[in-house]
Amino acid sequence: MTEKKTKYIFVTGGVVSSLGKGLAASSIGCLLEARGMTVQMMKLDPYINVDPGTMSPFQHGEVFVTDDGAETDLDLGHYERFTHAKLSQANNWTSGRIYQSVINKERRGEYLGKTIQVIPHITDEIKAAVRTVADMHTPDILIVEIGGTVGDIESLPFMEAIRQMGNEEGRNNAIFIHVTLVPFIAAAGELKTKPTQHSVRELREIGISPDILLCRSDRPLPSDLRKKIGLFCNVQENAVISALDVPSIYEVPLAFHEQALDELIVNNLHLKEMFPSVDLKRWRELVSTIKDPTGGNVKIAIVGKYVELEDSYKSLREALTHAGVANNLRVNVTWIESENLMKDDYENELQDFDAILVPGGFGKRGIGGMLRAIKYARKSGTPYFGICLGMQTACIEFARNVCGLRDADSTEFNEETPFPIIFKLRDLVDVEELGGTMRLGEWACNLMPESLAREIYHGAPEIGERHRHRFEFNPEFKETLEHEGLVFSGVSPDGKFVEMVELPRSMHPFFIACQFHPEYKSKPLDAHPLFTAFVAAAWNNRMKSENLEHDVSRDLGIESQDRAEVETGEY
């Protein structure tokens, strides 16, 4: 029996950044899995940071956390949502981490006194990182996305490494897919191919000839334009794929399939006989529900700190979409900057929503607005879901306004607070470094019997969820908050960490918060139960409100009729 050999797809980008290479790579993975292949995915990022953990979400978007605690690029979130690939720290490498590894080896004397150079030492390290993932999982296909744009100085070592791999693996075992831009110039009234031509020329100067082009545009590429691109870029016309803007990211695999992208890939890699057909039935049903849910719609307010850039909460937004699909509902999200709730009439900004969610974040800015949103949700009976910081602020709000601990706070915001409801992990008290110094990755959590949390998780006594935070609930205040009604429904097996809190349903129809980030585990075809329950609660609240309005309107109509009858003397 011949040993299974992994084949490689390298995805690069040109012209400008933010073209959607990650979504393109994820969609390719989705299509290949639909043909029955096993798929693994990697992201190679050219920046010097060791990982994205210390980068501003305004600059880099969300930090995605894997089970093993790796702080990674948000594209890994797309990889996990679109495929069944199990990702870890090995699936995301940066220039900083590659250089750090090489320098550490040099310091240990592993290069036996040689002069360390970009070629071969850095490029060999990159190739070793890629092949390690292939050896760990032995997938049919390993898709490797190169971050940045062709022509960037910092990405050159990665480009050289994949060029070498293309030669070493041989034709039919590795292909190159280039994502590029075909802009529409309004003044000329036409699509322009020159940026794509220049981008491919730069790629070929490096020594890489793309096999397939994914051309991003806001309108379809005419046949003559595809023919022109193919001619000037030395690719077959049918390998020039139109990557159109679509209303939902989950439509991308279907759009690619309609242009036979998966067929093109299996033919190029000589896999057609092994994987002849594709089954996209469930994916088509998913997209159909997203586009036209028959159950109705709900309005959810997300009160956060980084709402100017939605990529900061990418997994969160997608998890709500998944929960909408699970409930056959459209989830309409409004992003509310928490600082904007410091006005006197803040309740007016929240009263039209069916539910309120407060997500994670770091630092003091905007905390006052979050506390107001939580107070409003608690007192009005509006369904509330808090995540990470959203759990911490829920505990602070309850301590201040229900338990009477007026100056209760987190030591993250006020180190001198007399009631440190939230405090830094004792293990981290003297740790000043920011990178990788948090409770990260998957941790176990025991759920209290007969709690809302246990019911949401279908009766499971123990769950495992991913974390990313430095501060925890202070157990010294547990008894005080419990006495006033707060339920600590999820704790770590050793009892050290509070993982979930909730209000009993006798006090509130749906008020729950967790220290972990459930959004990291939500998938479009397998929505996370917490989000599914939250969206269902939002719908129930909407129905209750509409029924109440209907009853009030009916009563007012009866009253008006009665007054009219009295005035006219008619009975």
Coordinates of C-alpha atoms in Angstrom, one line a residue:
M1 CA 0.0 0.0 0.0
T2 CA 1.5 3.4 -1.0
E3 CA 1.9 6.0 1.7
K4 CA -0.6 8.8 1.5
K5 CA 0.9 12.0 0.1
T6 CA -0.4 15.4 1.0
K7 CA -0.8 17.8 -1.9
Y8 CA -0.4 21.6 -1.5
I9 CA -2.4 24.7 -2.5
F10 CA -0.6 28.0 -2.0
V11 CA -2.8 31.1 -1.9
T12 CA -1.2 34.5 -2.5
G13 CA -2.6 38.0 -3.0
G14 CA -1.8 41.0 -5.1
V15 CA -2.6 44.7 -5.9
V16 CA -4.0 45.6 -2.5
S17 CA -4.5 43.9 0.9
S18 CA -7.9 42.9 2.4
L19 CA -9.0 41.2 -0.8
G20 CA -10.4 38.2 1.1
K21 CA -7.6 35.7 0.6
G22 CA -8.6 34.0 3.9
L23 CA -12.2 33.7 2.7
A24 CA -11.1 32.4 -0.7
A25 CA -8.8 29.8 0.9
S26 CA -11.6 28.8 3.3
S27 CA -14.1 28.5 0.5
I28 CA -11.7 26.3 -1.4
G29 CA -11.3 24.1 1.7
C30 CA -15.1 23.9 2.0
L31 CA -15.4 22.8 -1.7
L32 CA -12.7 20.1 -1.4
E33 CA -14.2 18.7 1.8
A34 CA -17.6 18.5 0.0
R35 CA -15.8 16.2 -2.5
G36 CA -14.7 13.9 0.4
M37 CA -11.2 15.1 0.9
T38 CA -9.5 15.8 4.3
V39 CA -8.2 19.3 4.5
Q40 CA -5.8 21.2 6.7
M41 CA -5.1 25.0 6.5
M42 CA -2.3 27.3 7.4
K43 CA -1.7 31.1 7.5
L44 CA 1.8 32.5 7.1
D45 CA 1.9 36.2 8.1
P46 CA 4.8 38.5 7.1
Y47 CA 4.7 40.9 10.0
I48 CA 7.4 40.9 12.7
N49 CA 5.1 40.4 15.7
V50 CA 5.5 36.9 17.1
D51 CA 1.7 36.6 17.1
P52 CA -1.3 39.0 16.8
G53 CA -2.0 38.8 20.6
T54 CA -0.6 42.3 21.4
M55 CA -1.8 44.0 18.2
S56 CA -4.7 46.6 18.3
P57 CA -8.0 45.2 17.0
F58 CA -8.4 48.5 15.1
Q59 CA -5.3 47.6 13.1
H60 CA -5.6 43.9 12.8
G61 CA -9.1 42.9 13.7
E62 CA -10.0 40.0 15.9
V63 CA -7.5 37.7 17.6
F64 CA -8.7 34.1 17.1
V65 CA -7.8 31.6 19.8
T66 CA -7.4 27.9 19.2
D67 CA -7.9 25.0 21.6
D68 CA -4.2 24.9 22.5
G69 CA -4.2 28.6 23.4
A70 CA -2.5 30.0 20.3
E71 CA -3.4 33.7 19.6
T72 CA -3.8 33.7 15.9
D73 CA -4.9 35.6 12.8
L74 CA -8.7 36.0 12.3
D75 CA -8.5 34.1 9.1
L76 CA -8.0 30.9 11.2
G77 CA -11.5 31.6 12.4
H78 CA -12.7 31.4 8.8
Y79 CA -10.7 28.2 8.3
E80 CA -12.5 26.5 11.2
R81 CA -15.9 27.8 10.3
F82 CA -15.7 26.7 6.7
T83 CA -14.0 23.3 7.2
H84 CA -13.5 20.6 9.8
A85 CA -9.8 21.3 10.1
K86 CA -8.6 21.2 13.7
L87 CA -6.2 24.1 14.1
S88 CA -3.4 24.9 16.6
Q89 CA -0.4 27.1 17.0
A90 CA 1.3 25.1 14.3
N91 CA -1.2 26.5 11.7
N92 CA -0.2 30.2 12.1
W93 CA 3.3 31.4 11.7
T94 CA 4.6 35.0 11.5
S95 CA 8.0 36.4 10.3
G96 CA 8.7 37.2 14.0
R97 CA 8.1 33.6 15.1
I98 CA 10.1 32.2 12.2
Y99 CA 13.1 34.5 12.9
Q100 CA 12.8 33.9 16.7
S101 CA 13.0 30.1 16.1
V102 CA 16.0 30.4 13.8
I103 CA 17.8 32.8 16.2
N104 CA 17.1 30.5 19.2
K105 CA 18.6 27.6 17.2
E106 CA 21.7 29.7 16.3
R107 CA 22.2 30.6 20.0
R108 CA 22.1 26.9 20.9
G109 CA 24.7 26.2 18.3
E110 CA 22.5 24.1 16.1
Y111 CA 24.0 25.6 12.9
L112 CA 27.6 24.6 13.8
G113 CA 29.0 28.0 13.3
K114 CA 27.5 28.7 9.8
T115 CA 26.6 32.1 8.6
I116 CA 22.8 32.4 9.1
Q117 CA 21.1 33.7 6.0
V118 CA 17.5 34.3 4.7
I119 CA 18.3 31.6 2.1
P120 CA 18.5 28.8 3.1
H121 CA 18.0 29.1 6.9
I122 CA 14.8 31.2 7.0
T123 CA 13.2 29.6 4.0
D124 CA 14.1 26.1 5.4
E125 CA 12.4 27.0 8.6
I126 CA 9.2 28.1 6.8
K127 CA 9.2 24.9 4.7
A128 CA 9.7 22.9 7.9
A129 CA 6.7 24.6 9.5
V130 CA 4.5 23.8 6.5
R131 CA 5.6 20.2 6.3
T132 CA 5.2 19.7 10.1
V133 CA 1.4 20.4 9.7
A134 CA 1.3 18.0 6.7
D135 CA 3.1 15.3 8.8
M136 CA 0.9 15.9 11.9
H137 CA -2.4 15.4 10.1
T138 CA -1.6 13.7 6.8
P139 CA -4.5 15.5 5.0
D140 CA -5.3 15.0 1.4
I141 CA -4.8 18.8 0.9
L142 CA -2.9 21.4 2.8
I143 CA -4.0 25.0 1.9
V144 CA -1.4 27.6 2.8
E145 CA -2.3 31.2 2.7
I146 CA 0.5 33.8 2.5
G147 CA -0.5 37.1 4.2
G148 CA 0.2 40.5 2.7
T149 CA 0.6 41.5 -0.9
V150 CA 3.0 40.3 -3.6
G151 CA 5.9 42.8 -3.7
D152 CA 6.0 43.5 0.0
I153 CA 9.6 43.3 1.3
E154 CA 8.6 41.3 4.4
S155 CA 6.8 38.6 2.4
L156 CA 9.7 37.8 0.2
P157 CA 11.1 34.9 2.3
F158 CA 7.7 33.2 2.4
M159 CA 7.3 33.6 -1.4
E160 CA 10.7 32.1 -1.9
A161 CA 9.9 29.2 0.4
I162 CA 6.7 28.3 -1.4
R163 CA 8.5 28.6 -4.7
Q164 CA 11.0 26.1 -3.6
M165 CA 8.3 23.8 -2.3
G166 CA 6.5 24.0 -5.6
N167 CA 9.7 22.7 -7.3
E168 CA 10.4 20.1 -4.6
E169 CA 6.8 18.6 -4.6
G170 CA 6.6 18.6 -8.3
R171 CA 3.8 19.4 -10.7
N172 CA 0.4 17.9 -9.9
N173 CA 1.4 17.9 -6.2
A174 CA 1.4 21.7 -5.6
I175 CA -0.5 24.5 -7.3
F176 CA -0.6 28.3 -6.9
I177 CA -3.7 30.4 -6.7
H178 CA -3.4 34.1 -6.9
V179 CA -6.1 36.5 -5.6
T180 CA -6.1 39.8 -7.4
L181 CA -8.2 42.9 -8.1
V182 CA -9.9 44.0 -11.2
P183 CA -11.1 47.5 -10.4
F184 CA -14.0 49.3 -12.1
I185 CA -13.0 52.8 -13.1
A186 CA -16.1 54.9 -13.1
A187 CA -14.7 57.7 -15.2
A188 CA -13.8 55.2 -18.0
G189 CA -16.9 53.1 -17.3
E190 CA -14.9 49.8 -17.6
L191 CA -13.1 47.2 -15.6
K192 CA -9.3 47.4 -15.8
T193 CA -7.0 44.4 -16.0
K194 CA -3.7 46.2 -15.8
P195 CA -3.3 45.9 -11.9
T196 CA -3.8 42.1 -12.3
Q197 CA -1.3 41.9 -15.1
H198 CA 1.3 43.8 -13.0
S199 CA 0.6 41.7 -9.9
V200 CA 1.1 38.4 -11.8
R201 CA 4.3 39.8 -13.4
E202 CA 5.7 40.5 -9.9
L203 CA 4.8 37.0 -8.9
R204 CA 6.5 35.5 -12.0
E205 CA 9.6 37.6 -11.3
I206 CA 9.9 35.8 -8.0
G207 CA 9.7 32.5 -9.9
I208 CA 6.0 31.6 -9.2
S209 CA 3.6 31.1 -12.1
P210 CA 0.0 31.0 -10.8
D211 CA -2.2 28.2 -12.0
I212 CA -5.5 29.9 -11.1
L213 CA -6.5 33.5 -10.7
L214 CA -9.3 34.6 -8.5
C215 CA -10.2 38.1 -9.7
R216 CA -12.0 40.2 -7.1
S217 CA -14.5 42.7 -8.6
D218 CA -17.8 44.4 -7.9
R219 CA -19.3 43.1 -11.2
P220 CA -19.0 40.0 -13.4
L221 CA -16.0 39.7 -15.6
P222 CA -17.0 39.5 -19.3
S223 CA -15.7 36.6 -21.3
D224 CA -13.4 38.8 -23.4
L225 CA -11.9 40.3 -20.3
R226 CA -11.2 36.8 -18.8
K227 CA -9.6 35.8 -22.1
K228 CA -7.4 38.9 -22.0
I229 CA -6.3 38.3 -18.4
G230 CA -5.6 34.6 -19.3
L231 CA -3.5 35.7 -22.3
F232 CA -1.4 38.3 -20.6
C233 CA -1.0 36.3 -17.3
N234 CA -0.3 33.0 -19.0
V235 CA -3.2 31.0 -17.5
Q236 CA -6.0 29.1 -19.2
E237 CA -9.2 31.2 -19.7
N238 CA -11.2 28.8 -17.5
A239 CA -8.7 29.3 -14.7
V240 CA -9.6 33.0 -14.6
I241 CA -12.3 32.9 -11.9
S242 CA -14.6 35.8 -11.1
A243 CA -14.6 36.5 -7.3
L244 CA -17.6 38.8 -7.1
D245 CA -18.8 40.6 -4.0
V246 CA -21.7 38.6 -2.5
P247 CA -24.2 39.5 0.2
S248 CA -23.1 36.7 2.5
I249 CA -19.6 35.2 2.9
Y250 CA -21.2 31.7 2.9
E251 CA -22.2 32.2 -0.8
V252 CA -18.6 32.3 -1.8
P253 CA -18.1 28.4 -2.1
L254 CA -21.2 28.1 -4.2
A255 CA -20.1 31.0 -6.5
F256 CA -16.7 29.3 -7.0
H257 CA -18.3 25.9 -7.6
E258 CA -20.6 27.4 -10.3
Q259 CA -17.4 28.4 -12.1
A260 CA -16.0 24.9 -11.7
L261 CA -13.1 26.0 -9.4
D262 CA -13.1 22.7 -7.5
E263 CA -13.1 20.8 -10.7
L264 CA -10.1 22.8 -11.9
I265 CA -8.2 22.1 -8.7
V266 CA -8.8 18.3 -8.7
N267 CA -7.8 18.1 -12.3
N268 CA -4.6 20.1 -11.7
L269 CA -3.7 17.9 -8.7
H270 CA -4.7 14.6 -10.5
L271 CA -7.4 13.8 -7.9
K272 CA -10.4 13.7 -10.1
E273 CA -10.6 9.9 -10.1
M274 CA -10.4 9.7 -6.3
F275 CA -12.9 12.5 -5.6
P276 CA -15.1 12.7 -8.7
S277 CA -18.3 14.4 -7.2
V278 CA -19.3 17.1 -4.8
D279 CA -22.1 17.3 -2.3
L280 CA -23.1 20.8 -1.4
K281 CA -26.7 20.1 -0.4
R282 CA -26.4 21.2 3.3
W283 CA -24.4 24.3 2.2
R284 CA -27.1 25.3 -0.3
E285 CA -29.7 24.9 2.5
L286 CA -27.6 27.1 4.8
V287 CA -27.3 29.9 2.2
S288 CA -31.0 29.7 1.4
T289 CA -31.9 30.2 5.1
I290 CA -29.4 33.0 5.5
K291 CA -30.8 34.8 2.5
D292 CA -34.5 34.2 3.2
P293 CA -35.3 32.9 6.7
T294 CA -39.0 32.2 7.1
G295 CA -39.2 32.5 10.9
G296 CA -38.9 36.3 11.1
N297 CA -36.2 38.6 12.5
V298 CA -34.8 39.9 15.7
K299 CA -32.9 43.1 16.6
I300 CA -29.8 42.6 18.9
A301 CA -27.7 45.4 20.3
I302 CA -24.0 44.7 20.7
V303 CA -22.6 47.2 23.2
G304 CA -18.8 47.1 22.8
K305 CA -15.5 49.1 22.7
Y306 CA -14.3 48.3 19.1
V307 CA -17.5 48.7 17.2
E308 CA -16.0 51.1 14.6
L309 CA -14.3 48.0 13.0
E310 CA -16.6 45.0 12.9
D311 CA -13.6 42.7 12.2
S312 CA -12.7 43.2 15.9
Y313 CA -15.7 41.0 16.7
K314 CA -15.7 38.8 13.5
S315 CA -16.3 35.5 15.2
L316 CA -19.0 37.0 17.4
R317 CA -21.0 38.4 14.4
E318 CA -20.7 35.1 12.5
A319 CA -21.9 33.1 15.6
L320 CA -25.0 35.3 15.7
T321 CA -25.6 34.5 12.0
H322 CA -25.2 30.8 12.7
A323 CA -27.7 31.1 15.6
G324 CA -30.1 32.9 13.3
V325 CA -29.9 29.9 10.9
A326 CA -30.5 27.5 13.7
N327 CA -33.6 29.4 14.7
N328 CA -34.6 30.2 11.0
L329 CA -34.4 33.9 11.9
R330 CA -32.7 36.9 10.5
V331 CA -30.5 38.5 13.1
N332 CA -30.2 42.3 12.7
V333 CA -27.3 43.6 14.7
T334 CA -26.8 47.2 15.7
W335 CA -23.3 48.0 17.0
I336 CA -23.4 50.5 19.9
E337 CA -20.3 52.3 21.1
S338 CA -20.5 51.9 24.8
E339 CA -19.3 55.4 25.5
N340 CA -22.4 56.7 23.7
L341 CA -24.6 55.3 26.5
M342 CA -23.3 57.9 29.0
K343 CA -26.0 60.3 28.0
D344 CA -29.0 60.9 30.3
D345 CA -31.4 59.4 27.8
Y346 CA -29.4 56.2 27.2
E347 CA -32.5 54.0 27.8
N348 CA -34.0 55.4 24.7
E349 CA -31.1 53.9 22.6
L350 CA -31.8 50.4 24.1
Q351 CA -35.5 50.1 24.3
D352 CA -36.2 49.0 20.7
F353 CA -33.9 45.9 20.9
D354 CA -35.0 42.4 21.5
A355 CA -31.8 41.5 23.3
I356 CA -28.5 43.0 24.4
L357 CA -25.0 41.5 24.2
V358 CA -21.8 42.8 25.8
P359 CA -18.7 41.2 24.3
G360 CA -15.0 41.1 25.4
G361 CA -12.5 43.8 25.5
F362 CA -9.6 45.2 27.4
G363 CA -9.0 48.5 29.4
K364 CA -11.2 51.0 31.2
R365 CA -12.6 52.9 28.3
G366 CA -16.4 52.5 27.8
I367 CA -17.0 50.5 30.9
G368 CA -19.6 53.0 32.3
G369 CA -21.7 52.5 29.2
M370 CA -21.6 48.7 29.4
L371 CA -22.7 48.9 33.0
R372 CA -25.7 51.0 32.0
A373 CA -26.6 48.6 29.2
I374 CA -26.5 45.7 31.7
K375 CA -28.5 47.5 34.3
Y376 CA -31.2 48.3 31.7
A377 CA -31.3 44.6 30.5
R378 CA -31.5 43.3 34.1
K379 CA -34.3 45.7 35.2
S380 CA -36.3 45.6 32.0
G381 CA -36.2 41.9 31.5
T382 CA -34.5 42.2 28.1
P383 CA -32.5 39.0 27.3
Y384 CA -28.8 39.6 28.1
F385 CA -25.7 37.7 27.1
G386 CA -22.3 38.7 28.4
I387 CA -19.0 37.3 27.1
C388 CA -15.7 37.7 28.9
L389 CA -15.7 41.4 29.9
G390 CA -19.4 41.1 29.5
M391 CA -19.5 38.6 32.4
Q392 CA -17.1 40.7 34.5
T393 CA -19.2 43.9 34.0
A394 CA -22.4 42.0 34.8
C395 CA -20.9 40.9 38.1
I396 CA -19.8 44.5 38.9
E397 CA -23.2 45.9 38.0
F398 CA -24.9 43.3 40.2
A399 CA -22.5 44.0 43.1
R400 CA -23.1 47.8 42.9
N401 CA -26.8 48.0 42.2
V402 CA -28.2 44.9 43.9
C403 CA -25.7 44.1 46.7
G404 CA -25.1 47.7 47.6
L405 CA -21.3 47.6 47.1
R406 CA -21.3 51.0 45.4
D407 CA -17.6 51.2 44.7
A408 CA -17.3 47.6 43.4
D409 CA -15.0 47.4 40.4
S410 CA -12.3 45.5 38.7
T411 CA -8.6 46.0 39.6
E412 CA -8.1 46.4 35.8
F413 CA -10.0 49.7 36.0
N414 CA -9.3 50.7 39.6
E415 CA -6.5 49.1 41.6
E416 CA -7.7 50.9 44.8
T417 CA -11.3 49.7 44.8
P418 CA -12.5 48.5 48.2
F419 CA -14.5 45.8 46.6
P420 CA -12.4 44.1 43.9
I421 CA -15.1 41.9 42.4
I422 CA -12.8 41.2 39.4
F423 CA -9.1 40.8 40.0
K424 CA -5.9 39.7 38.2
L425 CA -5.0 36.1 38.4
R426 CA -2.5 35.6 41.3
D427 CA -0.3 33.7 38.8
L428 CA 0.0 36.9 36.8
V429 CA 0.3 39.6 39.5
D430 CA 4.0 40.3 38.9
V431 CA 3.9 39.6 35.1
E432 CA 4.2 42.8 33.1
E433 CA 4.7 41.2 29.6
L434 CA 1.5 41.3 27.5
G435 CA 2.2 38.6 24.8
G436 CA 0.8 35.2 25.7
T437 CA 0.4 36.0 29.4
M438 CA -3.3 35.2 29.8
R439 CA -5.5 32.3 30.5
L440 CA -5.7 31.0 27.0
G441 CA -7.2 28.1 25.1
E442 CA -9.7 25.4 26.1
W443 CA -10.5 24.9 29.8
A444 CA -13.0 22.6 31.4
C445 CA -16.1 23.9 33.1
N446 CA -18.6 22.1 35.3
L447 CA -22.2 23.1 35.0
M448 CA -24.6 23.3 37.9
P449 CA -27.6 20.9 37.7
E450 CA -31.0 22.5 36.9
S451 CA -29.3 25.7 35.8
L452 CA -30.0 27.6 32.6
A453 CA -26.5 27.0 31.5
R454 CA -26.9 23.2 31.8
E455 CA -30.2 23.3 30.0
I456 CA -28.6 25.3 27.1
Y457 CA -25.8 22.7 26.8
H458 CA -28.4 19.9 26.6
G459 CA -27.8 18.6 30.1
A460 CA -24.0 18.1 29.7
P461 CA -22.3 18.1 33.2
E462 CA -19.0 19.3 31.8
I463 CA -18.0 21.4 28.8
G464 CA -14.8 22.8 27.3
E465 CA -14.5 26.4 26.0
R466 CA -11.8 28.7 24.8
H467 CA -10.5 31.6 26.9
R468 CA -8.5 34.8 26.4
H469 CA -8.3 37.0 29.5
R470 CA -6.1 38.1 32.4
F471 CA -8.7 38.9 35.1
E472 CA -11.1 36.6 36.9
F473 CA -14.1 36.8 39.3
N474 CA -12.9 37.2 42.9
P475 CA -14.2 34.2 44.9
E476 CA -14.2 36.2 48.1
F477 CA -17.4 37.9 46.9
K478 CA -19.2 34.8 45.7
E479 CA -21.3 34.3 48.8
T480 CA -22.3 38.0 48.9
L481 CA -23.6 38.0 45.3
E482 CA -25.2 34.5 45.7
H483 CA -27.1 35.8 48.7
E484 CA -28.8 38.4 46.5
G485 CA -29.7 35.9 43.8
L486 CA -26.8 35.6 41.3
V487 CA -26.3 32.0 40.3
F488 CA -22.7 30.8 39.7
S489 CA -23.8 28.1 37.2
G490 CA -20.3 27.2 35.8
V491 CA -17.0 26.7 37.6
S492 CA -13.7 25.1 36.8
P493 CA -13.4 21.5 38.0
D494 CA -11.0 22.6 40.8
G495 CA -13.4 25.3 41.9
K496 CA -10.7 28.0 41.3
F497 CA -12.4 29.9 38.4
V498 CA -15.9 31.1 37.9
E499 CA -16.8 30.4 34.3
M500 CA -20.6 31.3 34.1
V501 CA -23.1 33.3 36.0
E502 CA -26.9 33.8 35.5
L503 CA -30.0 35.1 37.1
P504 CA -32.7 32.6 38.1
R505 CA -35.6 32.5 35.7
S506 CA -37.8 33.7 38.6
M507 CA -35.9 37.0 38.4
H508 CA -35.2 37.3 34.7
P509 CA -36.3 35.4 31.6
F510 CA -32.8 35.1 30.1
F511 CA -29.7 36.6 31.8
I512 CA -26.5 34.7 31.3
A513 CA -22.8 35.5 31.0
C514 CA -19.6 33.5 30.5
Q515 CA -15.9 34.2 31.1
F516 CA -14.9 32.2 28.0
H517 CA -15.4 33.0 24.3
P518 CA -18.1 30.6 22.9
E519 CA -18.0 32.4 19.5
Y520 CA -14.7 30.7 18.7
K521 CA -16.4 27.3 18.4
S522 CA -19.5 28.2 16.5
K523 CA -19.9 26.9 12.9
P524 CA -22.4 27.7 10.2
L525 CA -23.7 24.1 10.1
D526 CA -23.3 23.6 13.9
A527 CA -24.3 26.8 15.8
H528 CA -23.0 27.2 19.3
P529 CA -25.8 26.4 21.8
L530 CA -25.3 29.6 23.9
F531 CA -25.9 31.8 20.8
T532 CA -28.8 29.6 19.6
A533 CA -30.5 30.0 23.0
F534 CA -29.8 33.7 23.1
V535 CA -31.3 34.4 19.7
A536 CA -34.3 32.2 20.6
A537 CA -34.7 34.3 23.8
A538 CA -34.6 37.5 21.7
W539 CA -37.4 36.1 19.5
N540 CA -39.5 35.1 22.5
N541 CA -39.0 38.6 23.9
R542 CA -40.0 40.1 20.6
M543 CA -43.2 38.0 20.5
K544 CA -44.1 38.9 24.0
S545 CA -43.6 42.6 23.3
E546 CA -45.7 42.5 20.1
N547 CA -48.5 40.6 21.9
L548 CA -48.4 43.1 24.7
E549 CA -48.6 46.0 22.2
H550 CA -51.5 44.2 20.4
D551 CA -53.3 43.7 23.7
V552 CA -52.8 47.3 24.7
S553 CA -54.0 48.6 21.3
R554 CA -57.1 46.3 21.5
D555 CA -57.9 47.6 25.1
L556 CA -57.4 51.2 24.0
G557 CA -59.8 50.5 21.1
I558 CA -62.4 49.1 23.4
E559 CA -62.0 52.0 25.8
S560 CA -62.5 54.5 23.0
Q561 CA -65.5 52.7 21.8
D562 CA -67.0 52.6 25.3
R563 CA -66.5 56.4 25.7
A564 CA -68.1 57.0 22.3
E565 CA -71.1 54.9 23.3
V566 CA -71.5 56.8 26.6
E567 CA -71.3 60.2 24.8
T568 CA -74.0 59.3 22.3
G569 CA -76.1 57.5 24.8
E570 CA -76.0 54.3 22.9
Y571 CA -75.6 50.9 24.5

